[in-house]
Tab-separated table of C-alpha atoms in Angstrom:
chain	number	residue	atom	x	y	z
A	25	UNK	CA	5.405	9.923	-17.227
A	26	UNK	CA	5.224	6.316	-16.050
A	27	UNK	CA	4.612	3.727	-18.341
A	28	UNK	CA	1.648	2.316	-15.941
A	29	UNK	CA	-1.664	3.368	-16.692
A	30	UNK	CA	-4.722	3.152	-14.229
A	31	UNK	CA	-8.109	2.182	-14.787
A	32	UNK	CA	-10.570	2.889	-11.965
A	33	UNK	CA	-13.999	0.926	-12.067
A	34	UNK	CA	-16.684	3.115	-11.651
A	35	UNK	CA	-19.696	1.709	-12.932
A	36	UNK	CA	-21.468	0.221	-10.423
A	37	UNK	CA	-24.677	0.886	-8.660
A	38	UNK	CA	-24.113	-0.697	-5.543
A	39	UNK	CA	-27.400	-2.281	-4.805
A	40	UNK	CA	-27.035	-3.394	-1.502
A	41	UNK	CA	-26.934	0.225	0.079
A	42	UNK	CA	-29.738	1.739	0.680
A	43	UNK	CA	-29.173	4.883	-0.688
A	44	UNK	CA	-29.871	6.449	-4.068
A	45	UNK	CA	-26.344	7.947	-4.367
A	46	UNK	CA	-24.158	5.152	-5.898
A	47	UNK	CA	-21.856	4.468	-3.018
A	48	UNK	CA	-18.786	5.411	-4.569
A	49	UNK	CA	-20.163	8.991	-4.947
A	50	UNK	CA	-21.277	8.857	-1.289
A	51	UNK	CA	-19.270	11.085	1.326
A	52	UNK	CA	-16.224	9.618	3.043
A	53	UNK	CA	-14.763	11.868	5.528
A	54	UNK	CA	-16.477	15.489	4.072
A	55	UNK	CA	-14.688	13.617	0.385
A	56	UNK	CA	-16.810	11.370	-2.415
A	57	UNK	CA	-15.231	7.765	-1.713
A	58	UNK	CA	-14.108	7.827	-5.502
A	59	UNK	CA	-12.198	10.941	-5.097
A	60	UNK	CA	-10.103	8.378	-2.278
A	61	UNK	CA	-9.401	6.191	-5.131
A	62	UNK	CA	-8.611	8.208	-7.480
A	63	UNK	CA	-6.193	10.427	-5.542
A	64	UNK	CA	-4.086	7.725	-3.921
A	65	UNK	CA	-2.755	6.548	-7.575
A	66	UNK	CA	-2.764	10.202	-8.163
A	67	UNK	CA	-0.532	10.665	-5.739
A	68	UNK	CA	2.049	7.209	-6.237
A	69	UNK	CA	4.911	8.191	-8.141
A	70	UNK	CA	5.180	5.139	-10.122
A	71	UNK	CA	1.101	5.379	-11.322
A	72	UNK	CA	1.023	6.973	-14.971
A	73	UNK	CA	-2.434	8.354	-16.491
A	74	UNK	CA	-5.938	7.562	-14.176
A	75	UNK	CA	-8.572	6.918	-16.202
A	76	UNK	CA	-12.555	6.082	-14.608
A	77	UNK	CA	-14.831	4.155	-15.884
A	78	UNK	CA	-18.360	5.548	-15.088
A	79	UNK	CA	-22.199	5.041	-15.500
A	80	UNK	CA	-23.289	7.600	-18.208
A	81	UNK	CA	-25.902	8.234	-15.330
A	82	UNK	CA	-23.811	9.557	-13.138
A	83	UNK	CA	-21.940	12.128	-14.856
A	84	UNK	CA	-22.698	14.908	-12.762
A	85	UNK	CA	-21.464	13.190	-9.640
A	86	UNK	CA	-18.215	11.962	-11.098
A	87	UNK	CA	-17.673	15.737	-12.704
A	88	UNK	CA	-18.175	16.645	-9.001
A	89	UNK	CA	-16.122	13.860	-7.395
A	90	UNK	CA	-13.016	14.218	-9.170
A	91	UNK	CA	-12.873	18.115	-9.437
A	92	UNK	CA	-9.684	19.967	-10.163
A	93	UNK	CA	-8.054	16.698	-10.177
A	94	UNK	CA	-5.162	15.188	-12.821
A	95	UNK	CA	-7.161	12.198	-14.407
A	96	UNK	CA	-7.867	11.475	-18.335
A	97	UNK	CA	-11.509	12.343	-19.461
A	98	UNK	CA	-13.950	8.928	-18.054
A	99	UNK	CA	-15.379	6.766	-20.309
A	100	UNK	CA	-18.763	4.818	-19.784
A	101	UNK	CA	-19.108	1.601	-18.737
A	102	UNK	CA	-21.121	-1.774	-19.788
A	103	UNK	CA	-23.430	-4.298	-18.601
A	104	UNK	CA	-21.142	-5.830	-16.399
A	105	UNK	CA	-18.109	-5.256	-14.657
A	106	UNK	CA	-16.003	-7.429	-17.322
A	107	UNK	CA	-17.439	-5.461	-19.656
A	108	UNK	CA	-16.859	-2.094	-18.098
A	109	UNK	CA	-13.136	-2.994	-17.782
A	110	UNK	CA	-12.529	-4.142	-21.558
A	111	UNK	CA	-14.003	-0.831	-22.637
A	112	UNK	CA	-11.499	1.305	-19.963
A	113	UNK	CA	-8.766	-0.803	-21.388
A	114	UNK	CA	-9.776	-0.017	-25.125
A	115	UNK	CA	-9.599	3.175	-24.448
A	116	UNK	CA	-6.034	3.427	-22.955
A	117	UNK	CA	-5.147	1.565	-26.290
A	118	UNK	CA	-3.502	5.083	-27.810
A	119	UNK	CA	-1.446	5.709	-24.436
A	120	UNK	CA	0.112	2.411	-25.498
A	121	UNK	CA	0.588	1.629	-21.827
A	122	UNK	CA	3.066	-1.387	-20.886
A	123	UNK	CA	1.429	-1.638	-17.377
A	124	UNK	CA	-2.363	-1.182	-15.888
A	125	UNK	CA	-3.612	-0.983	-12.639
A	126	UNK	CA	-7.153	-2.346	-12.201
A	127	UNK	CA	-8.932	-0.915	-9.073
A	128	UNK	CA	-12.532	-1.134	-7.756
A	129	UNK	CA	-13.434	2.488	-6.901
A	130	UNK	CA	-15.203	1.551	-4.333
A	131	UNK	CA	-11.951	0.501	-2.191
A	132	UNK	CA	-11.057	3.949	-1.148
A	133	UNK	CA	-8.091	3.217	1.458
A	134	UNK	CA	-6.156	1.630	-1.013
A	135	UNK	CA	-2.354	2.102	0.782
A	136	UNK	CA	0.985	2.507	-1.099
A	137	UNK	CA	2.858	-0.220	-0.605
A	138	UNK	CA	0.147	-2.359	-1.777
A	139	UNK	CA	0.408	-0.385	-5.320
A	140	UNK	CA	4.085	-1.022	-5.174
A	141	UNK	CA	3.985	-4.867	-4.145
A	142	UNK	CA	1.531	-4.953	-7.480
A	143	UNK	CA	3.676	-3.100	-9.592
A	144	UNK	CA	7.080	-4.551	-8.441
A	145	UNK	CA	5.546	-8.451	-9.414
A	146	UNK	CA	4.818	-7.493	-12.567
A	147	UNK	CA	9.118	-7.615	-13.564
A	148	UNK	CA	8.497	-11.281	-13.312
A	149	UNK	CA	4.919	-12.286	-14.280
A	150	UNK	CA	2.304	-10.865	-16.780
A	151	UNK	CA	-0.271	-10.599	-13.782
A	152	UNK	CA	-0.753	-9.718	-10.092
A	153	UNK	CA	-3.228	-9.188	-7.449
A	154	UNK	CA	-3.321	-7.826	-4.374
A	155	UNK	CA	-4.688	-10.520	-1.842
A	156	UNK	CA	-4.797	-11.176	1.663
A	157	UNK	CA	-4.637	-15.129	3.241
A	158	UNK	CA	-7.920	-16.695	4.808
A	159	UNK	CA	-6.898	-16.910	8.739
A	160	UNK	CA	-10.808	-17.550	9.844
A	161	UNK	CA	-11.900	-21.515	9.948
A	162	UNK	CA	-13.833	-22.093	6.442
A	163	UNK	CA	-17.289	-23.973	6.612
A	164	UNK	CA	-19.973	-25.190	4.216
A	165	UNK	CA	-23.603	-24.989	4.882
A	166	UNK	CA	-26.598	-26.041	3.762
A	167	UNK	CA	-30.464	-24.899	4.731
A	168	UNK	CA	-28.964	-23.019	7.776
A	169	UNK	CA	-27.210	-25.995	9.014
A	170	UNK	CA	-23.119	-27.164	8.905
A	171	UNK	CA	-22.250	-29.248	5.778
A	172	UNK	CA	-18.914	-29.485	6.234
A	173	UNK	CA	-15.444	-28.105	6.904
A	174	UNK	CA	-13.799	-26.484	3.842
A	175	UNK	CA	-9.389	-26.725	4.257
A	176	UNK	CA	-8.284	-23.127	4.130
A	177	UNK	CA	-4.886	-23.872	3.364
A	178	UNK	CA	-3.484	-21.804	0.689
A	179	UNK	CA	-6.859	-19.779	0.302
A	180	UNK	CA	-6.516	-16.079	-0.504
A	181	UNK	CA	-9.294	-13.119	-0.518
A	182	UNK	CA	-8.764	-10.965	-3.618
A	183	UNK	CA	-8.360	-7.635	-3.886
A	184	UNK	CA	-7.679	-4.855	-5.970
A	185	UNK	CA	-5.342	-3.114	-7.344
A	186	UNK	CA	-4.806	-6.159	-10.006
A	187	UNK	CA	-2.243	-5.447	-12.249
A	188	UNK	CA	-1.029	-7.197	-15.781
A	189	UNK	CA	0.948	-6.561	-18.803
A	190	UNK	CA	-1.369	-4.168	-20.763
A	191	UNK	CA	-1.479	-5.739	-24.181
A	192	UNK	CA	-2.153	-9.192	-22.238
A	193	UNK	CA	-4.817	-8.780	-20.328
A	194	UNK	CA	-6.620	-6.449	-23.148
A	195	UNK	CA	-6.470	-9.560	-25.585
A	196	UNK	CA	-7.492	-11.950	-22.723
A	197	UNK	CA	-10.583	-9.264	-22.069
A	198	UNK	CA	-11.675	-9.496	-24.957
A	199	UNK	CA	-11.254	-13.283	-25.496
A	200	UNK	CA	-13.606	-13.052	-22.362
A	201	UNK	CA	-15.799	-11.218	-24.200
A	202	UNK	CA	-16.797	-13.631	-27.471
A	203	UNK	CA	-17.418	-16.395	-25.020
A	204	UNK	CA	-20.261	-17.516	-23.645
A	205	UNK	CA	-21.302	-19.152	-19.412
A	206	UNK	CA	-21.413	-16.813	-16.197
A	207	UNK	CA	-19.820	-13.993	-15.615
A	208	UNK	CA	-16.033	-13.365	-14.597
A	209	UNK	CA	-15.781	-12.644	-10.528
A	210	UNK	CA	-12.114	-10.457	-11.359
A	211	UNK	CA	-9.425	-9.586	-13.601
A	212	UNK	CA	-7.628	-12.137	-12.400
A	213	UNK	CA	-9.996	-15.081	-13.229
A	214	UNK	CA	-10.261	-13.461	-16.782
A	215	UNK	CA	-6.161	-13.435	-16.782
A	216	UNK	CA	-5.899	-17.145	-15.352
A	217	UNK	CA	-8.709	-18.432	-18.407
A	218	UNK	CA	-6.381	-16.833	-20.873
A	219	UNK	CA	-3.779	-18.786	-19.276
A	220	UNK	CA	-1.777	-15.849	-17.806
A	221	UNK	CA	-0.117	-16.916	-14.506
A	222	UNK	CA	-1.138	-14.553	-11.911
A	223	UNK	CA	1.183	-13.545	-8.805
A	224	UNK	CA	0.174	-12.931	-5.562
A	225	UNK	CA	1.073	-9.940	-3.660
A	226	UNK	CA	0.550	-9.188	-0.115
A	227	UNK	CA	-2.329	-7.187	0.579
A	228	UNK	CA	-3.178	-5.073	3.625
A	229	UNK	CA	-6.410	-5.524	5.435
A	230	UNK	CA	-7.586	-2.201	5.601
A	231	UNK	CA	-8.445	-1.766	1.818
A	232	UNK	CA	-12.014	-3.494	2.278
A	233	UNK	CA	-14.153	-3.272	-0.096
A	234	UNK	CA	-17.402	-0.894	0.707
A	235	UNK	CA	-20.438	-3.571	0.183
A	236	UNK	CA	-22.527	-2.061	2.989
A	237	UNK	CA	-23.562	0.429	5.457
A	238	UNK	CA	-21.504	-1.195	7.958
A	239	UNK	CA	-18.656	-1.051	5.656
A	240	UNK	CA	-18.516	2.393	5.051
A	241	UNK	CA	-18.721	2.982	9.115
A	242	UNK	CA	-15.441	0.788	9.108
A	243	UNK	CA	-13.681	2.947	6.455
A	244	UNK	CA	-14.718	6.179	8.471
A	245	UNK	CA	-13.118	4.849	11.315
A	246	UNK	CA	-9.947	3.651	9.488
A	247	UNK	CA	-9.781	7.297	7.496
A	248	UNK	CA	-9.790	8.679	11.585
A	249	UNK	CA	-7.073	6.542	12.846
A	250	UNK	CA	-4.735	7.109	9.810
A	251	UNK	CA	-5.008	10.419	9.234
A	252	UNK	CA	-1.388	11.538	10.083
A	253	UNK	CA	-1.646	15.261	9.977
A	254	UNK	CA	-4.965	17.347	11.424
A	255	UNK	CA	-4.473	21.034	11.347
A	256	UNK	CA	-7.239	23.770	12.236
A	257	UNK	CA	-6.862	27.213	11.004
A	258	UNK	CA	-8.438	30.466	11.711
A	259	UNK	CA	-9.575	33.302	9.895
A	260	UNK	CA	-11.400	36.926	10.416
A	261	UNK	CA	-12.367	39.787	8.482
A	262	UNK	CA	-14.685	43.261	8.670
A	263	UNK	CA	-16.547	44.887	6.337
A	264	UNK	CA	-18.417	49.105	7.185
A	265	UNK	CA	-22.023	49.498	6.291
A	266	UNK	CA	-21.476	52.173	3.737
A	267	UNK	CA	-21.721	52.254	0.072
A	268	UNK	CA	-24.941	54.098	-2.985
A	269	UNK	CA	-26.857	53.078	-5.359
A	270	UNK	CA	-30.091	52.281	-3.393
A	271	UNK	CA	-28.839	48.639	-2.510
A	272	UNK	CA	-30.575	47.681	0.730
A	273	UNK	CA	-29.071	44.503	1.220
A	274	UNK	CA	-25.952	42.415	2.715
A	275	UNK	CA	-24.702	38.903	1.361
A	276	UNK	CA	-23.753	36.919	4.657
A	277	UNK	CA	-22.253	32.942	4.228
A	278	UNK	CA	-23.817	32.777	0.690
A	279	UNK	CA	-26.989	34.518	1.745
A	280	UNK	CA	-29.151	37.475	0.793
A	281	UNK	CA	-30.523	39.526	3.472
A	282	UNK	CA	-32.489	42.316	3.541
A	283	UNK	CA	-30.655	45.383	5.406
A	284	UNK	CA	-31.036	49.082	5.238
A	285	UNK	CA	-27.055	49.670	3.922
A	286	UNK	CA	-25.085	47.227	2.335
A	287	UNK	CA	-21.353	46.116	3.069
A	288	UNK	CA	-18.826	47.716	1.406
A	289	UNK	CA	-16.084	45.681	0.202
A	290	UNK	CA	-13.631	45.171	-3.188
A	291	UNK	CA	-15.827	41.718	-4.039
A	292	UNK	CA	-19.656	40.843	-2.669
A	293	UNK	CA	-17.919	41.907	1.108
A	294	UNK	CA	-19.058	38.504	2.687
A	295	UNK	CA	-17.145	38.376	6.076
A	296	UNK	CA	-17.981	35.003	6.824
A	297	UNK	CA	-17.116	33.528	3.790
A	298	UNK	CA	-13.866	35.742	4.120
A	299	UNK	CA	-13.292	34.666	7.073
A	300	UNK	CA	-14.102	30.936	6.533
A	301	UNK	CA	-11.664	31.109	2.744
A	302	UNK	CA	-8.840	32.310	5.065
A	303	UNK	CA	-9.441	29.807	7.961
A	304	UNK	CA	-9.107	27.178	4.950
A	305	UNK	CA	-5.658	28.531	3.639
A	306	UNK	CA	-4.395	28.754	6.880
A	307	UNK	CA	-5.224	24.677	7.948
A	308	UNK	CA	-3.153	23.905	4.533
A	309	UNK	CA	-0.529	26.679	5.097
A	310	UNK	CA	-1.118	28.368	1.838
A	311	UNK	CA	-1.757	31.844	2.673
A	312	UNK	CA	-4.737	34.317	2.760
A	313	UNK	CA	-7.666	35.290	0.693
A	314	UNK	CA	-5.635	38.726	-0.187
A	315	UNK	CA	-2.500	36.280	-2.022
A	316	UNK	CA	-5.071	34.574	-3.650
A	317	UNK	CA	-7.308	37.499	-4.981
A	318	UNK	CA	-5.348	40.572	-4.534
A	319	UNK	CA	-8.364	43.636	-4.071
A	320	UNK	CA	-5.996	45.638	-6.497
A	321	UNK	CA	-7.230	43.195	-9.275
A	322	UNK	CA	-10.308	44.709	-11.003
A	323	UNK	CA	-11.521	41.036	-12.035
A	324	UNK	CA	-13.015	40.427	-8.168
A	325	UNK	CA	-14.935	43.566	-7.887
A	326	UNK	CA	-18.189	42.711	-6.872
A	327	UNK	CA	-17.289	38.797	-6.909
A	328	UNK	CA	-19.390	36.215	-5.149
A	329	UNK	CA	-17.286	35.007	-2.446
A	330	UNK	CA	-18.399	31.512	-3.311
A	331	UNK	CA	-15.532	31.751	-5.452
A	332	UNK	CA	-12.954	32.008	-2.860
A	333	UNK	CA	-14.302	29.231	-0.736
A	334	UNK	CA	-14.589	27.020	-3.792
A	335	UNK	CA	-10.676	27.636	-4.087
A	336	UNK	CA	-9.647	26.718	-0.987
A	337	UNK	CA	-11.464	23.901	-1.160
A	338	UNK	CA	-9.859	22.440	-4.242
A	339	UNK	CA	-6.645	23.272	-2.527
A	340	UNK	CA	-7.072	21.398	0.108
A	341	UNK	CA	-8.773	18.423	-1.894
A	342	UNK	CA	-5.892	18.879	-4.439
A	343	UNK	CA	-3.059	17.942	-1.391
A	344	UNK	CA	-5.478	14.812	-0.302
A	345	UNK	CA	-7.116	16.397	2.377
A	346	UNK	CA	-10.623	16.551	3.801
A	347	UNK	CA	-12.411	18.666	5.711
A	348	UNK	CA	-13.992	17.498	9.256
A	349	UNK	CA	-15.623	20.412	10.626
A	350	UNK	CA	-15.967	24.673	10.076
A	351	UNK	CA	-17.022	26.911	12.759
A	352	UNK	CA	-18.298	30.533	11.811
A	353	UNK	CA	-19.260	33.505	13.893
A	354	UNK	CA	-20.624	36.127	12.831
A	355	UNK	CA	-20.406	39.603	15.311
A	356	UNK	CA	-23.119	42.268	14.286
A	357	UNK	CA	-26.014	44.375	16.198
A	358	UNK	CA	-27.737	43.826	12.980
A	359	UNK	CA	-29.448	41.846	10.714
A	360	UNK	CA	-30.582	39.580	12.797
A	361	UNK	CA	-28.427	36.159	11.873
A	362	UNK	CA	-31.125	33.566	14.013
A	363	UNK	CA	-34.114	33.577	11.083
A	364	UNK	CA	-31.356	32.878	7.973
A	365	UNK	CA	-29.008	29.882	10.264
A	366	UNK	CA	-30.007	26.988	7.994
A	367	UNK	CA	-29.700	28.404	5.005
A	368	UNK	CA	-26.409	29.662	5.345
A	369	UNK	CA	-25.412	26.047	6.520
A	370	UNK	CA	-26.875	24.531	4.161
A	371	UNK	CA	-24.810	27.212	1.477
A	372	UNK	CA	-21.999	26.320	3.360
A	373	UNK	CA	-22.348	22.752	3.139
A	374	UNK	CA	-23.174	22.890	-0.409
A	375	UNK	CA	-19.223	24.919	-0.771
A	376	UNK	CA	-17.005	22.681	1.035
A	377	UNK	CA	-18.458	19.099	-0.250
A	378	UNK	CA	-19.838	18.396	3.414
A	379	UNK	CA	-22.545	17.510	5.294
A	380	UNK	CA	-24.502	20.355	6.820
A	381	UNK	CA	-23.822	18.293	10.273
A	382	UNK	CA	-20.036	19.559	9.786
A	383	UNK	CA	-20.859	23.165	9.585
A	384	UNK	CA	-21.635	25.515	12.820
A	385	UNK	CA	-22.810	28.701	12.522
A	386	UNK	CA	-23.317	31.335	15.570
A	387	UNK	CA	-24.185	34.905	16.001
A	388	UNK	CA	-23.094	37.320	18.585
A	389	UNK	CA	-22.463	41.054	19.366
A	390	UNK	CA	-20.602	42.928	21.524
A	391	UNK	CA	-22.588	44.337	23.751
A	392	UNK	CA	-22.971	48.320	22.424
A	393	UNK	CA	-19.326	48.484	22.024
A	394	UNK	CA	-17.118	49.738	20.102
A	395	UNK	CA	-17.629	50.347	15.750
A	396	UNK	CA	-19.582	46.928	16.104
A	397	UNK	CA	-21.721	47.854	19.003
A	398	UNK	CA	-22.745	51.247	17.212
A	399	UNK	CA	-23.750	48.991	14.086
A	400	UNK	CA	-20.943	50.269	12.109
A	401	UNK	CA	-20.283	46.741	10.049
A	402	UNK	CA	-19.725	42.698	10.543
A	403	UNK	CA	-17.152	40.908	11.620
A	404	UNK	CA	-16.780	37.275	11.091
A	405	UNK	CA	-14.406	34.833	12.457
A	406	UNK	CA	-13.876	31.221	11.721
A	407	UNK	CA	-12.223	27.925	12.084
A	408	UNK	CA	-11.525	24.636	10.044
A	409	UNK	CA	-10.397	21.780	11.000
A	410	UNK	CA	-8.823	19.563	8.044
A	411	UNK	CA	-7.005	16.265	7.514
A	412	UNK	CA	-4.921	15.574	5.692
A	413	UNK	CA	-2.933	11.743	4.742
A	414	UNK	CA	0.629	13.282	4.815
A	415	UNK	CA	1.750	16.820	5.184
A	416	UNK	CA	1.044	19.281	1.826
């Protein structure tokens, strides 16, 4: 294991969105931004344990953001940022790290070579940030009006991932701590008052920070042009009316609908979520819903196919890749699909992590014929279209 922890900052409650979802928590490409972060240092070969530092709030969205993912167990955050950090450092203290990362989780395009420019400058300095020059012409104002022109030369924006010696920048932390006057803007200006010298590393200038709406439009863009691999895959499956007992219903796309005869199938015998799991497997090339859970395994008789969705979806999030869009269709003479089309989007939704604006649902039939025309069972067929950073 490397020797370079990472702390993600977590915290926050990003007042200037207007939304009541912390922003790192909000959905980035079909994917929580944090769940970004978190995965590109998952991902880095030379990043050691993750660690997040949350709001005790927002527990429920971070168990949801980061899930099925490699990273220690969080631990909550203070008043401020500073002191959010200096409790994330305290408790890597056992891992006895010689190396930390410090990242703001709410840069989610945070790009490799960045990590390793930060990483590689700490073999000659106990601290390093990543930071990008000023290029626009600086000015000073006053009351709406110029002041002044402010020189630019050798003026930096700071970013994040800041790295440091562990053991030096927890003592400077809390040195920071016992001291009173405003707070610390970074790491970095907590390093320098400690009088730790502080490298500067190239950044890039696609890791922006998310401070607004606009912002996060930016990042959506960005996560469209870089996404290197987009695969779609397809899946279908049939199910007979059949079946005793007195049941007199059929579960279609998470749904409960009344029917004289129920489907008859090894688990619940939902076609479209059978047909959407394998459309999933096949856009990340990892099989079918039959390698996954075999019928011949007693365990999945009767099972809620929200299961096997739920899978495939932690697959896919588990190789860094998001979902864009799923298309069902479901082929029946009956029950009717029109009346229950919202809810089953909104079920759907609810599975993959997505908006309900990335999930189509349609209904056909085929016109009298064949064992669907003589309303013999349901077919469903589907398609997903997924990105992915790099290939699984």
């Amino acid at each position: 294991m490397s020797d370079c922890a990472v702390l993600i900052v977590a915290a926050g409650r990003g007042a200037r969105f207007a939304d009541e979802v912390p922003k790192q928590y909000l959905p980035l490409s079909g994917v929580a931004v944090l769940r970004h972060s978190v995965g590109a240092f998952i991902r880095h070969p030379r990043c050691g344990p993750v660690r997040v530092v949350i709001n005790p709030d927002d527990r429920d969205l971070y168990d949801a953001a980061v899930a099925g993912l490699d990273v220690l167990d969080p631990v909550n955050g203070g008043a401020r940022r500073q002191d959010s950090v200096r409790l994330g450092l305290e408790s890597l203290e056992a891992l006895t790290p010689s190396k930390v990362l410090i990242h703001d989780a709410a840069r989610p395009l945070v790009d490799a070579a960045t990590v390793d420019g930060v990483i590689d400058a700490l073999a000659d300095c106990p601290g390093a940030i990543a930071a990008v020059p000023v290029t626009d012409s600086l000015k000073r104002g006053a009351d709406g009006r110029l002041v002044e022109a402010v020189d630019r030369a050798d003026v930096w924006r700071a970013q994040t991932p800041q790295g440091f010696h562990y053991d030096a920048i927890l003592a400077a932390h809390r040195a920071a701590a016992l001291k009173q006057g405003p707070e610390f803007t970074d790491d970095a200006a907590i390093a320098s008052d400690a009088g730790l010298e502080v490298a500067l590393v190239p950044g890039n200038e696609d890791n922006l920070k998310l401070t607004t709406a606009e912002d996060m439009k930016r990042a959506q863009r960005l996560l469209g042009a870089l996404a290197g691999d987009v695969r779609t895959g397809a899946g279908f499956d049939v199910h007979p009316f059949g079946g005793s007992g007195g049941e007199h219903h059929v579960m279609l796309c998470g749904v409960r609908l009344d029917h004289d005869a129920p489907l008859v199938g090894h688990s619940d015998a939902d076609v479209g979520l059978h047909a959407l799991t394998d459309a999933l497997l096949g856009a990340s090339a990892a099989g079918d819903l039959g390698s996954h859970f075999p019928p011949s395994d007693p365990q999945w008789r009767g099972a809620s196919s929200d299961i096997f969705v739920r899978h495939a979806v932690e697959l896919i999030r588990s190789r860094g890749g998001a979902i864009a869009h799923v298309d069902i269709t479901l082929i029946c003479e009956r029950p009717k699909i029109a009346p229950h089309r919202e809810a089953m989007r909104a079920h759907v939704a609810e599975l993959l992590g997505v908006s309900i604006g990335q999930v189509s649902i349609k209904a056909t039939t085929t016109e009298k014929l064949g064992f669907l025309g003589r309303g013999e069972g349901i077919a469903g067929q589907a398609m997903a279209t997924v990105r992915f950073p790099q290939s699984p």
